[in-house]
Short mmCIF file of C-alpha atoms in Angstrom, two decimals:
data_model
loop_
_atom_site.label_atom_id
_atom_site.label_comp_id
_atom_site.label_asym_id
_atom_site.label_seq_id
_atom_site.Cartn_x
_atom_site.Cartn_y
_atom_site.Cartn_z
CA UNK A 1 -15.88 16.05 73.79
CA UNK A 2 -17.92 13.06 74.61
CA UNK A 3 -16.10 9.66 73.11
CA UNK A 4 -18.23 7.72 70.61
CA UNK A 5 -19.05 4.00 71.67
CA UNK A 6 -16.70 2.28 69.59
CA UNK A 7 -13.93 4.18 68.01
CA UNK A 8 -11.90 1.28 66.45
CA UNK A 9 -13.36 0.88 62.51
CA UNK A 10 -12.53 -1.32 60.03
CA UNK A 11 -11.31 1.87 58.26
CA UNK A 12 -8.86 2.13 61.53
CA UNK A 13 -7.85 -1.12 61.31
CA UNK A 14 -6.67 -1.33 58.10
CA UNK A 15 -4.55 2.33 58.32
CA UNK A 16 -2.87 0.55 61.45
CA UNK A 17 -2.15 -2.56 58.84
CA UNK A 18 -0.98 -0.29 56.11
CA UNK A 19 1.36 1.59 58.89
CA UNK A 20 3.48 -1.75 59.57
CA UNK A 21 2.70 -1.91 63.10
CA UNK A 22 1.12 -5.19 64.62
CA UNK A 23 0.28 -4.86 68.43
CA UNK A 24 -1.56 -7.40 70.87
CA UNK A 25 -3.88 -4.29 71.42
CA UNK A 26 -4.80 -0.90 70.77
CA UNK A 27 -6.69 1.36 72.40
CA UNK A 28 -8.09 3.96 69.89
CA UNK A 29 -9.32 7.44 71.80
CA UNK A 30 -10.07 6.76 75.09
CA UNK A 31 -11.84 8.95 77.74
CA UNK A 32 -9.80 10.78 80.16
CA UNK A 33 -11.24 8.90 83.22
CA UNK A 34 -10.31 5.42 81.44
CA UNK A 35 -6.96 6.57 80.65
CA UNK A 36 -6.22 7.83 84.16
CA UNK A 37 -7.66 4.34 85.22
CA UNK A 38 -5.11 2.43 83.23
CA UNK A 39 -2.18 4.55 84.38
CA UNK A 40 -2.78 3.96 87.41
CA UNK A 41 -3.71 0.39 87.40
CA UNK A 42 0.07 -0.22 85.53
CA UNK A 43 1.57 2.26 87.75
CA UNK A 44 2.30 4.70 85.38
CA UNK A 45 1.45 7.80 87.88
CA UNK A 46 -0.69 8.30 91.33
CA UNK A 47 -3.67 10.24 91.35
CA UNK A 48 -3.48 13.46 93.75
CA UNK A 49 -5.81 15.35 96.05
CA UNK A 50 -6.50 17.62 92.96
CA UNK A 51 -7.77 14.56 91.07
CA UNK A 52 -4.94 14.99 88.75
CA UNK A 53 -2.47 12.39 87.49
CA UNK A 54 0.87 12.64 88.88
CA UNK A 55 3.51 11.44 86.59
CA UNK A 56 7.48 11.17 86.50
CA UNK A 57 9.54 11.16 83.40
CA UNK A 58 12.62 9.78 84.53
CA UNK A 59 15.75 11.26 83.41
CA UNK A 60 14.40 13.30 80.77
CA UNK A 61 12.63 16.48 82.46
CA UNK A 62 12.64 18.54 79.49
CA UNK A 63 13.48 18.81 75.65
CA UNK A 64 16.55 17.13 74.32
CA UNK A 65 17.29 19.98 71.57
CA UNK A 66 20.31 17.76 70.41
CA UNK A 67 18.69 14.83 69.87
CA UNK A 68 16.32 16.63 67.63
CA UNK A 69 16.90 15.56 63.85
CA UNK A 70 15.15 16.34 60.36
CA UNK A 71 15.05 14.44 57.38
CA UNK A 72 17.50 15.84 54.96
CA UNK A 73 16.02 14.93 51.16
CA UNK A 74 14.63 16.74 48.18
CA UNK A 75 12.28 18.27 49.89
CA UNK A 76 14.07 19.97 53.15
CA UNK A 77 18.00 20.29 51.31
CA UNK A 78 17.37 24.04 50.18
CA UNK A 79 14.35 24.60 52.75
CA UNK A 80 15.46 23.89 56.07
CA UNK A 81 18.05 26.41 58.06
CA UNK A 82 20.21 23.59 59.17
CA UNK A 83 22.82 24.44 61.83
CA UNK A 84 22.70 24.43 65.79
CA UNK A 85 19.26 23.55 65.94
CA UNK A 86 18.13 22.04 62.95
CA UNK A 87 20.20 19.10 62.71
CA UNK A 88 19.94 16.79 59.72
CA UNK A 89 19.24 13.07 59.22
CA UNK A 90 19.88 11.07 56.26
CA UNK A 91 16.82 8.82 54.84
CA UNK A 92 18.53 5.37 55.37
CA UNK A 93 19.06 6.12 59.41
CA UNK A 94 15.30 7.15 59.10
CA UNK A 95 14.00 4.28 57.93
CA UNK A 96 16.36 1.72 59.87
CA UNK A 97 14.92 3.01 63.05
CA UNK A 98 11.48 2.95 62.34
CA UNK A 99 11.92 -0.41 60.91
CA UNK A 100 13.22 -1.40 64.44
CA UNK A 101 10.66 0.59 66.48
CA UNK A 102 7.66 -1.18 64.24
CA UNK A 103 9.19 -4.51 65.14
CA UNK A 104 9.75 -3.53 68.66
CA UNK A 105 5.93 -2.60 69.39
CA UNK A 106 5.15 -6.18 67.91
CA UNK A 107 2.42 -8.34 70.30
CA UNK A 108 2.82 -4.87 72.60
CA UNK A 109 -0.01 -2.63 73.74
CA UNK A 110 -0.71 0.56 72.35
CA UNK A 111 -2.31 3.99 72.30
CA UNK A 112 -3.90 5.68 69.90
CA UNK A 113 -5.20 9.38 69.67
CA UNK A 114 -6.66 10.77 66.43
CA UNK A 115 -7.35 14.63 66.04
CA UNK A 116 -6.15 17.66 64.92
CA UNK A 117 -3.19 20.37 65.80
CA UNK A 118 -5.24 23.47 64.08
CA UNK A 119 -8.54 24.41 65.44
CA UNK A 120 -9.52 26.45 62.16
CA UNK A 121 -10.99 23.71 59.96
CA UNK A 122 -9.16 25.15 56.74
CA UNK A 123 -5.69 25.31 57.88
CA UNK A 124 -6.16 22.68 60.32
CA UNK A 125 -3.89 19.10 60.39
CA UNK A 126 -5.16 15.93 60.99
CA UNK A 127 -2.65 13.69 63.00
CA UNK A 128 -2.20 10.41 64.59
CA UNK A 129 -0.05 10.08 67.93
CA UNK A 130 0.90 6.58 68.84
CA UNK A 131 1.99 5.56 72.51
CA UNK A 132 3.48 2.90 74.78
CA UNK A 133 1.71 4.35 77.55
CA UNK A 134 -2.01 5.53 78.69
CA UNK A 135 -0.97 8.95 80.38
CA UNK A 136 0.85 10.02 77.15
CA UNK A 137 -2.02 8.93 75.30
CA UNK A 138 -3.88 11.22 77.95
CA UNK A 139 -1.78 14.10 77.40
CA UNK A 140 -1.88 13.94 73.23
CA UNK A 141 -5.58 14.04 74.09
CA UNK A 142 -5.38 17.13 76.31
CA UNK A 143 -2.78 18.63 74.12
CA UNK A 144 -4.01 18.51 70.61
CA UNK A 145 -7.61 19.44 69.09
CA UNK A 146 -9.84 16.78 69.76
CA UNK A 147 -12.50 15.00 67.16
CA UNK A 148 -16.08 14.91 66.86
CA UNK A 149 -17.28 11.74 66.53
CA UNK A 150 -18.28 12.26 63.03
CA UNK A 151 -15.06 13.45 62.14
CA UNK A 152 -13.35 10.53 63.93
CA UNK A 153 -15.25 7.78 62.30
CA UNK A 154 -13.71 9.42 58.70
CA UNK A 155 -10.26 10.42 59.86
CA UNK A 156 -7.25 10.40 57.74
CA UNK A 157 -4.26 11.08 59.55
CA UNK A 158 -2.23 13.39 57.50
CA UNK A 159 0.62 13.21 59.71
CA UNK A 160 1.48 10.38 62.39
CA UNK A 161 3.49 10.80 65.84
CA UNK A 162 5.13 7.41 66.76
CA UNK A 163 6.27 7.82 70.19
CA UNK A 164 7.69 4.77 72.05
CA UNK A 165 9.19 5.85 75.22
CA UNK A 166 10.70 2.34 76.01
CA UNK A 167 12.50 2.12 72.57
CA UNK A 168 16.26 2.92 72.26
CA UNK A 169 18.50 3.96 69.85
CA UNK A 170 22.02 2.66 69.90
CA UNK A 171 24.15 5.68 69.13
CA UNK A 172 27.13 3.72 67.74
CA UNK A 173 24.66 1.42 65.26
CA UNK A 174 21.73 3.99 64.63
CA UNK A 175 23.63 7.14 64.19
CA UNK A 176 22.01 9.20 66.78
CA UNK A 177 23.57 11.37 68.94
CA UNK A 178 22.47 9.68 72.25
CA UNK A 179 19.50 6.51 73.13
CA UNK A 180 17.04 9.30 72.91
CA UNK A 181 15.77 10.81 69.49
CA UNK A 182 13.28 13.34 68.21
CA UNK A 183 13.08 12.49 64.14
CA UNK A 184 11.14 14.38 61.93
CA UNK A 185 10.37 13.09 58.22
CA UNK A 186 8.59 16.00 56.01
CA UNK A 187 8.21 14.09 53.16
CA UNK A 188 6.99 10.82 54.86
CA UNK A 189 4.79 12.88 57.04
CA UNK A 190 6.05 10.95 60.10
CA UNK A 191 7.96 11.79 63.73
CA UNK A 192 9.47 9.12 65.84
CA UNK A 193 10.03 9.52 69.28
CA UNK A 194 12.33 7.54 71.58
CA UNK A 195 13.78 6.95 74.87
CA UNK A 196 12.46 10.02 76.72
CA UNK A 197 9.10 10.07 78.66
CA UNK A 198 9.16 14.07 78.21
CA UNK A 199 6.03 14.25 76.93
CA UNK A 200 6.49 17.93 75.43
CA UNK A 201 8.65 16.54 72.79
CA UNK A 202 5.15 15.54 71.08
CA UNK A 203 3.59 18.87 70.84
CA UNK A 204 6.44 20.72 69.69
CA UNK A 205 7.48 18.08 67.34
CA UNK A 206 4.31 18.94 65.94
CA UNK A 207 4.69 22.41 66.30
CA UNK A 208 8.34 22.22 64.44
CA UNK A 209 6.21 20.45 61.51
CA UNK A 210 3.33 23.07 61.22
CA UNK A 211 5.79 25.76 61.15
CA UNK A 212 7.52 24.57 57.91
CA UNK A 213 4.23 23.77 56.22
CA UNK A 214 2.17 26.53 57.30
CA UNK A 215 4.60 29.57 55.62
CA UNK A 216 4.50 27.96 51.91
CA UNK A 217 0.51 29.60 52.35
CA UNK A 218 0.91 32.42 53.49
CA UNK A 219 -0.27 31.82 57.19
CA UNK A 220 2.53 32.99 59.69
CA UNK A 221 3.45 30.17 62.58
CA UNK A 222 3.74 31.42 65.92
CA UNK A 223 5.30 30.99 69.25
CA UNK A 224 2.75 32.68 71.12
CA UNK A 225 0.04 33.05 73.70
CA UNK A 226 -3.28 34.69 72.37
CA UNK A 227 -6.73 36.22 73.54
CA UNK A 228 -9.38 38.21 73.37
CA UNK A 229 -11.13 41.16 75.19
CA UNK A 230 -14.50 42.13 75.29
CA UNK A 231 -14.70 44.17 72.55
CA UNK A 232 -13.21 41.46 70.63
CA UNK A 233 -9.96 42.83 70.00
CA UNK A 234 -7.21 39.95 69.89
CA UNK A 235 -3.99 39.84 71.20
CA UNK A 236 -0.97 38.04 71.16
CA UNK A 237 1.94 37.19 73.78
CA UNK A 238 5.50 36.28 72.02
CA UNK A 239 8.09 34.59 74.55
CA UNK A 240 10.20 31.60 75.03
CA UNK A 241 9.40 28.90 78.39
CA UNK A 242 9.22 30.75 81.16
CA UNK A 243 8.69 34.36 79.82
CA UNK A 244 5.28 34.72 81.10
CA UNK A 245 3.13 33.59 78.02
CA UNK A 246 0.59 31.23 79.83
CA UNK A 247 0.83 33.29 82.95
CA UNK A 248 -0.05 36.86 81.33
CA UNK A 249 -2.50 35.86 78.96
CA UNK A 250 -4.67 33.88 81.32
CA UNK A 251 -6.47 36.93 82.29
CA UNK A 252 -9.72 36.90 84.06
CA UNK A 253 -10.68 39.94 81.93
CA UNK A 254 -10.00 38.63 78.67
CA UNK A 255 -10.99 35.23 77.10
CA UNK A 256 -7.69 32.96 75.79
CA UNK A 257 -7.49 31.43 72.79
CA UNK A 258 -4.48 29.55 73.80
CA UNK A 259 -1.37 29.85 75.58
CA UNK A 260 1.62 28.69 73.46
CA UNK A 261 1.25 27.96 69.55
CA UNK A 262 -1.00 29.69 66.82
CA UNK A 263 -1.52 30.42 63.25
CA UNK A 264 -2.23 33.99 61.82
CA UNK A 265 -4.18 33.54 58.46
CA UNK A 266 -5.89 35.77 55.91
CA UNK A 267 -8.96 34.89 58.93
CA UNK A 268 -7.08 36.26 61.50
CA UNK A 269 -5.78 34.30 64.25
CA UNK A 270 -6.18 30.33 65.14
CA UNK A 271 -4.89 28.06 67.93
CA UNK A 272 -2.53 24.99 66.75
CA UNK A 273 -3.99 23.26 70.32
CA UNK A 274 -6.83 21.89 72.43
CA UNK A 275 -4.93 22.56 75.50
CA UNK A 276 -2.23 24.27 77.65
CA UNK A 277 1.12 22.96 78.75
CA UNK A 278 1.70 25.33 81.95
CA UNK A 279 4.67 26.16 84.40
CA UNK A 280 4.19 25.11 87.56
CA UNK A 281 7.09 25.73 89.77
CA UNK A 282 5.84 28.24 92.43
CA UNK A 283 2.53 27.92 91.36
CA UNK A 284 0.34 30.06 94.00
CA UNK A 285 -3.78 30.00 93.82
CA UNK A 286 -3.82 33.85 94.49
CA UNK A 287 -0.93 35.29 91.76
CA UNK A 288 -2.46 32.44 89.01
CA UNK A 289 -6.19 31.42 89.91
CA UNK A 290 -6.80 30.11 86.34
CA UNK A 291 -4.30 27.70 86.38
CA UNK A 292 -4.40 26.78 89.73
CA UNK A 293 -7.82 25.38 89.06
CA UNK A 294 -7.67 23.90 85.99
CA UNK A 295 -5.70 21.11 88.03
CA UNK A 296 -8.12 18.94 88.92
CA UNK A 297 -9.73 15.21 86.89
CA UNK A 298 -7.70 14.46 83.90
CA UNK A 299 -4.96 16.98 84.16
CA UNK A 300 -1.71 15.65 84.16
CA UNK A 301 1.21 17.05 86.16
CA UNK A 302 4.62 16.30 85.14
CA UNK A 303 7.38 15.71 87.72
CA UNK A 304 5.84 17.42 90.31
CA UNK A 305 6.65 16.67 93.76
CA UNK A 306 3.25 14.74 95.68
CA UNK A 307 3.49 14.18 99.68
CA UNK A 308 3.62 10.19 100.30
CA UNK A 309 1.13 10.59 102.98
CA UNK A 310 -1.47 13.06 101.94
CA UNK A 311 -1.01 12.92 97.90
CA UNK A 312 -1.00 16.86 97.93
CA UNK A 313 1.04 18.64 95.43
CA UNK A 314 4.34 20.65 96.42
CA UNK A 315 4.67 23.10 93.58
CA UNK A 316 7.19 24.68 95.25
CA UNK A 317 9.62 21.40 95.43
CA UNK A 318 11.71 22.03 92.40
CA UNK A 319 13.88 18.82 93.41
CA UNK A 320 12.98 16.61 90.39
CA UNK A 321 13.14 20.01 88.09
CA UNK A 322 12.39 23.38 87.69
CA UNK A 323 10.62 22.47 84.76
CA UNK A 324 7.04 20.70 86.19
CA UNK A 325 4.32 21.03 84.31
CA UNK A 326 0.58 20.47 84.11
CA UNK A 327 -1.40 19.54 81.21
CA UNK A 328 -5.01 20.20 80.76
CA UNK A 329 -7.80 20.88 77.89
CA UNK A 330 -8.49 24.46 77.21
CA UNK A 331 -11.98 23.53 78.78
CA UNK A 332 -10.82 24.04 82.39
CA UNK A 333 -10.09 27.72 81.47
CA UNK A 334 -13.29 29.31 82.03
CA UNK A 335 -12.22 32.69 79.98
CA UNK A 336 -11.35 30.30 77.02
CA UNK A 337 -12.79 30.64 73.58
CA UNK A 338 -14.60 28.04 71.32
CA UNK A 339 -13.68 27.42 68.72
CA UNK A 340 -10.12 28.86 69.39
CA UNK A 341 -10.19 31.75 66.70
CA UNK A 342 -9.38 35.44 67.19
CA UNK A 343 -9.51 38.27 64.45
CA UNK A 344 -6.55 40.12 63.31
CA UNK A 345 -4.36 41.43 66.32
CA UNK A 346 -4.60 44.88 67.76
CA UNK A 347 -1.49 44.70 70.13
CA UNK A 348 1.26 42.34 70.23
CA UNK A 349 3.72 41.72 73.26
CA UNK A 350 7.22 40.72 72.81
CA UNK A 351 7.96 38.62 75.94
CA UNK A 352 11.83 38.25 77.40
CA UNK A 353 13.32 37.37 80.73
CA UNK A 354 16.62 39.38 80.80
CA UNK A 355 18.41 37.81 83.25
CA UNK A 356 21.12 40.72 83.19
CA UNK A 357 18.46 43.22 84.58
CA UNK A 358 19.48 46.12 81.94
CA UNK A 359 16.53 45.98 79.32
CA UNK A 360 13.95 48.84 80.27
CA UNK A 361 10.60 46.66 81.53
CA UNK A 362 8.43 48.09 79.08
CA UNK A 363 9.09 49.27 75.68
CA UNK A 364 7.15 50.36 72.25
CA UNK A 365 8.44 49.24 69.26
CA UNK A 366 8.10 50.45 65.45
CA UNK A 367 7.45 47.86 62.71
CA UNK A 368 10.87 47.75 61.84
CA UNK A 369 12.13 47.34 65.43
CA UNK A 370 9.69 44.28 65.93
CA UNK A 371 11.35 42.63 63.40
CA UNK A 372 14.35 43.56 64.54
CA UNK A 373 13.45 42.14 68.12
CA UNK A 374 11.51 39.00 66.53
CA UNK A 375 14.87 37.92 64.41
CA UNK A 376 16.64 38.36 67.65
CA UNK A 377 14.50 36.88 69.83
CA UNK A 378 16.80 37.58 73.29
CA UNK A 379 15.67 35.95 76.31
CA UNK A 380 17.37 33.88 79.11
CA UNK A 381 16.89 29.81 79.07
CA UNK A 382 15.80 29.08 82.20
CA UNK A 383 16.51 26.64 84.90
CA UNK A 384 14.66 22.79 83.77
CA UNK A 385 13.30 24.31 80.22
CA UNK A 386 15.89 22.09 78.88
CA UNK A 387 18.45 19.75 79.95
CA UNK A 388 21.68 21.31 82.00
CA UNK A 389 20.30 24.52 82.17
CA UNK A 390 20.63 25.37 85.98
CA UNK A 391 20.26 29.12 86.40
CA UNK A 392 19.27 31.93 83.84
CA UNK A 393 21.48 32.09 80.57
CA UNK A 394 21.42 34.67 77.86
CA UNK A 395 20.65 33.80 74.52
CA UNK A 396 19.26 34.58 71.26
CA UNK A 397 16.29 32.86 69.93
CA UNK A 398 15.30 33.50 66.65
CA UNK A 399 11.63 34.03 66.42
CA UNK A 400 11.32 33.76 70.00
CA UNK A 401 11.09 29.85 69.45
CA UNK A 402 14.46 28.90 67.39
CA UNK A 403 14.08 25.28 68.55
CA UNK A 404 11.10 24.67 66.41
CA UNK A 405 11.20 27.01 63.37
CA UNK A 406 12.62 24.71 60.32
CA UNK A 407 13.01 27.40 58.18
CA UNK A 408 15.21 30.73 58.15
CA UNK A 409 14.08 33.34 60.08
CA UNK A 410 13.73 35.55 57.67
CA UNK A 411 10.74 33.89 56.25
CA UNK A 412 9.20 34.40 59.32
CA UNK A 413 10.26 38.08 60.26
CA UNK A 414 8.73 38.72 56.35
CA UNK A 415 5.38 37.51 57.47
CA UNK A 416 5.40 39.26 60.62
CA UNK A 417 5.96 42.98 58.95
CA UNK A 418 3.31 42.24 56.22
CA UNK A 419 0.80 41.26 58.75
CA UNK A 420 1.71 44.50 60.92
CA UNK A 421 1.36 46.67 58.22
CA UNK A 422 -2.00 45.17 56.59
CA UNK A 423 -3.58 45.36 60.37
CA UNK A 424 -2.12 48.21 61.80
CA UNK A 425 -1.17 46.30 64.29
CA UNK A 426 1.09 47.32 67.49
CA UNK A 427 4.08 46.02 69.07
CA UNK A 428 5.57 46.29 72.69
CA UNK A 429 8.43 44.46 74.29
CA UNK A 430 7.97 43.50 77.83
CA UNK A 431 10.82 42.42 80.14
CA UNK A 432 9.87 39.90 82.70
CA UNK A 433 13.32 39.20 83.79
CA UNK A 434 15.54 40.69 86.69
CA UNK A 435 15.04 44.41 88.27
CA UNK A 436 17.78 46.14 90.57
CA UNK A 437 21.04 43.85 88.81
CA UNK A 438 21.29 41.03 87.17
CA UNK A 439 20.65 37.45 88.27
CA UNK A 440 21.91 36.71 91.95
CA UNK A 441 22.01 40.60 92.42
CA UNK A 442 18.52 41.68 91.59
CA UNK A 443 14.82 40.34 92.11
CA UNK A 444 12.36 38.98 89.17
CA UNK A 445 10.47 42.04 88.58
CA UNK A 446 6.70 41.11 89.94
CA UNK A 447 4.37 39.75 88.30
CA UNK A 448 1.53 42.16 89.19
CA UNK A 449 3.95 44.78 87.29
CA UNK A 450 3.99 42.77 84.47
CA UNK A 451 0.78 41.88 84.53
CA UNK A 452 -0.42 45.98 84.50
CA UNK A 453 2.09 46.76 81.97
CA UNK A 454 0.20 44.41 79.85
CA UNK A 455 -3.25 45.82 80.71
CA UNK A 456 -1.65 49.12 79.97
CA UNK A 457 -0.88 48.15 76.58
CA UNK A 458 -4.11 46.38 75.63
CA UNK A 459 -6.30 49.36 77.11
CA UNK A 460 -4.62 51.81 75.20
CA UNK A 461 -3.57 52.88 78.50
CA UNK A 462 -0.15 53.21 76.88
CA UNK A 463 -1.36 55.66 73.73
CA UNK A 464 -2.07 58.98 75.83
CA UNK A 465 1.40 58.78 78.00
CA UNK A 466 4.73 60.16 77.13
CA UNK A 467 7.98 58.48 75.93
CA UNK A 468 11.82 58.75 76.05
CA UNK A 469 13.99 57.07 73.59
CA UNK A 470 16.41 54.84 75.01
CA UNK A 471 19.29 55.39 72.49
CA UNK A 472 21.49 52.70 73.53
CA UNK A 473 18.69 50.09 72.65
CA UNK A 474 16.85 52.21 70.39
CA UNK A 475 13.23 51.96 71.72
CA UNK A 476 10.88 54.06 72.97
CA UNK A 477 10.13 54.04 77.10
CA UNK A 478 6.83 55.04 78.78
CA UNK A 479 7.63 57.48 81.72
CA UNK A 480 4.23 55.96 83.28
CA UNK A 481 2.13 53.48 83.42
CA UNK A 482 -1.20 52.57 85.66
CA UNK A 483 0.03 50.29 88.50
CA UNK A 484 3.56 50.49 87.85
CA UNK A 485 6.38 52.66 90.13
CA UNK A 486 7.70 55.27 87.73
CA UNK A 487 11.35 54.14 88.68
CA UNK A 488 10.58 50.30 87.46
CA UNK A 489 10.39 51.60 84.13
CA UNK A 490 13.75 52.67 84.15
CA UNK A 491 16.16 50.24 84.94
CA UNK A 492 19.28 52.15 85.64
CA UNK A 493 17.14 53.77 88.88
CA UNK A 494 16.79 50.45 90.10
CA UNK A 495 20.35 49.39 90.14
CA UNK A 496 22.80 50.75 92.96
CA UNK A 497 25.82 50.65 91.14
CA UNK A 498 25.06 53.02 88.28
CA UNK A 499 28.46 52.22 86.85
CA UNK A 500 27.89 48.37 86.47
CA UNK A 501 24.73 49.37 85.00
CA UNK A 502 26.28 51.23 82.02
CA UNK A 503 28.37 48.28 81.47
CA UNK A 504 25.97 45.68 81.47
CA UNK A 505 23.61 47.63 79.23
CA UNK A 506 26.47 47.99 76.73
CA UNK A 507 27.33 44.87 77.34
CA UNK A 508 24.02 43.53 76.35
CA UNK A 509 23.59 45.95 73.35
CA UNK A 510 26.54 44.51 71.64
CA UNK A 511 25.86 41.30 72.22
CA UNK A 512 22.19 42.26 70.20
CA UNK A 513 24.24 43.76 67.33
CA UNK A 514 26.81 40.94 67.36
CA UNK A 515 24.38 38.18 67.27
CA UNK A 516 22.16 40.18 64.28
CA UNK A 517 25.14 39.89 62.09
CA UNK A 518 24.64 36.55 61.16
CA UNK A 519 21.51 37.70 59.32
CA UNK A 520 22.01 38.00 55.57
CA UNK A 521 20.46 39.88 53.13
CA UNK A 522 18.29 42.38 55.83
CA UNK A 523 17.05 45.36 54.97
CA UNK A 524 18.89 48.18 55.99
CA UNK A 525 15.74 49.66 58.07
CA UNK A 526 15.53 46.70 59.87
CA UNK A 527 19.23 46.53 61.03
CA UNK A 528 18.67 50.36 62.21
CA UNK A 529 15.96 49.37 63.93
CA UNK A 530 18.07 47.61 66.68
CA UNK A 531 20.61 48.39 69.26
CA UNK A 532 23.42 51.09 68.83
CA UNK A 533 26.18 50.14 71.32
#
């Protein structure tokens, strides 16, 4: 999208004045070239041999979930699933921090991106992102949906993100848990972010906002990637960070809708974003060519180690963090579709990374089984995705994205079940985790095999094979899959110690059952579709 020659209008100035900030200078919707140039001049980052901008985010190289709060007010008090994920903060504390931030940025140079969340013009959200660093504005420009010149001229933001990296909270004064904060006010339609340079907080805070707003309109918000086949068939890939959403949806034989956040309306599927935010630790050109080739001029590399002499990225070096990232616009993926929308999905793939190495690599789910596994959201948190995670840790993340789901899991599962029934969608569970033993003993399942399983699911090859029923996990497992050795499909055969496998499998099945007990008022058929320890 070509930037308009002048984006500072009288209307925009009046909006900034009404917002209550008084910067010395403000830049609006600058081009990537201008933002990169300013970032280099300000020593915010360096240009690499790929042409991408490499930046370091300092202490915070992943999300800070314990520092994320939602304002508890009349709008949210009875609609948010308060607990260990959604922390409440009173309105007076929010207002106090907001006022301090406005005073802090007075007389400073700021950057604004005006655009949208959502490629579907009927269901998108107009947003404004205000930053104190040019590279963060570049990130916002590449990750959110960019406006046309006419849309920018008439832009009326419905939600604003004020992300000021240099502003720190004082916990004992401001009532936060640390100097970092991500505060969401759904009534005032405002997000405040401070003291962390990890850019993913901006995109995930707006994802949380969409996940709150859309269910009221009967739209299913999803933490998933999506693509389309040559025949127009849409597929969804659910899973937490590191399970393969980005890698497995970037298929050269299919068109990419998006890699992370989508909505499913009566019209079909639509991407929330205008870009991709791919993990790139151990990135391999042969295994992931689309991501590799997208890292070029205009892309942002977060915390990737750069050789000081050659300025070449070292994607195998995780010394800064395992959570190295590449942010780039969807246009950088040759197979991306525009606008980023698709029809109702024929196939859904749930992706999990089982660190115990006992879950079948591939299984087929009933509608009730899909709702059970969706609500369970079993996976392993992988190193670097959050602060403090050094090795895989088994966890249950509701809806394959609990950190971003403000409402109770039952709300989203109900929408999933309705969509599956209405559109006769087939659901598969694919484990991209460990085989031959748990983490530390076995090995990560080859991405080559995972790709073959996905291909079989999407092409209908799994419709004509035989299945065996796994009584413990209560799923149907194919006895064969094109491109995958049969022994890989049965995890027990890959373990040398069969007794150890049985103990670990029963342990995981019991973990599923214990976790599901927290859900109340769940239909018996959904409970019965779960594990049978």
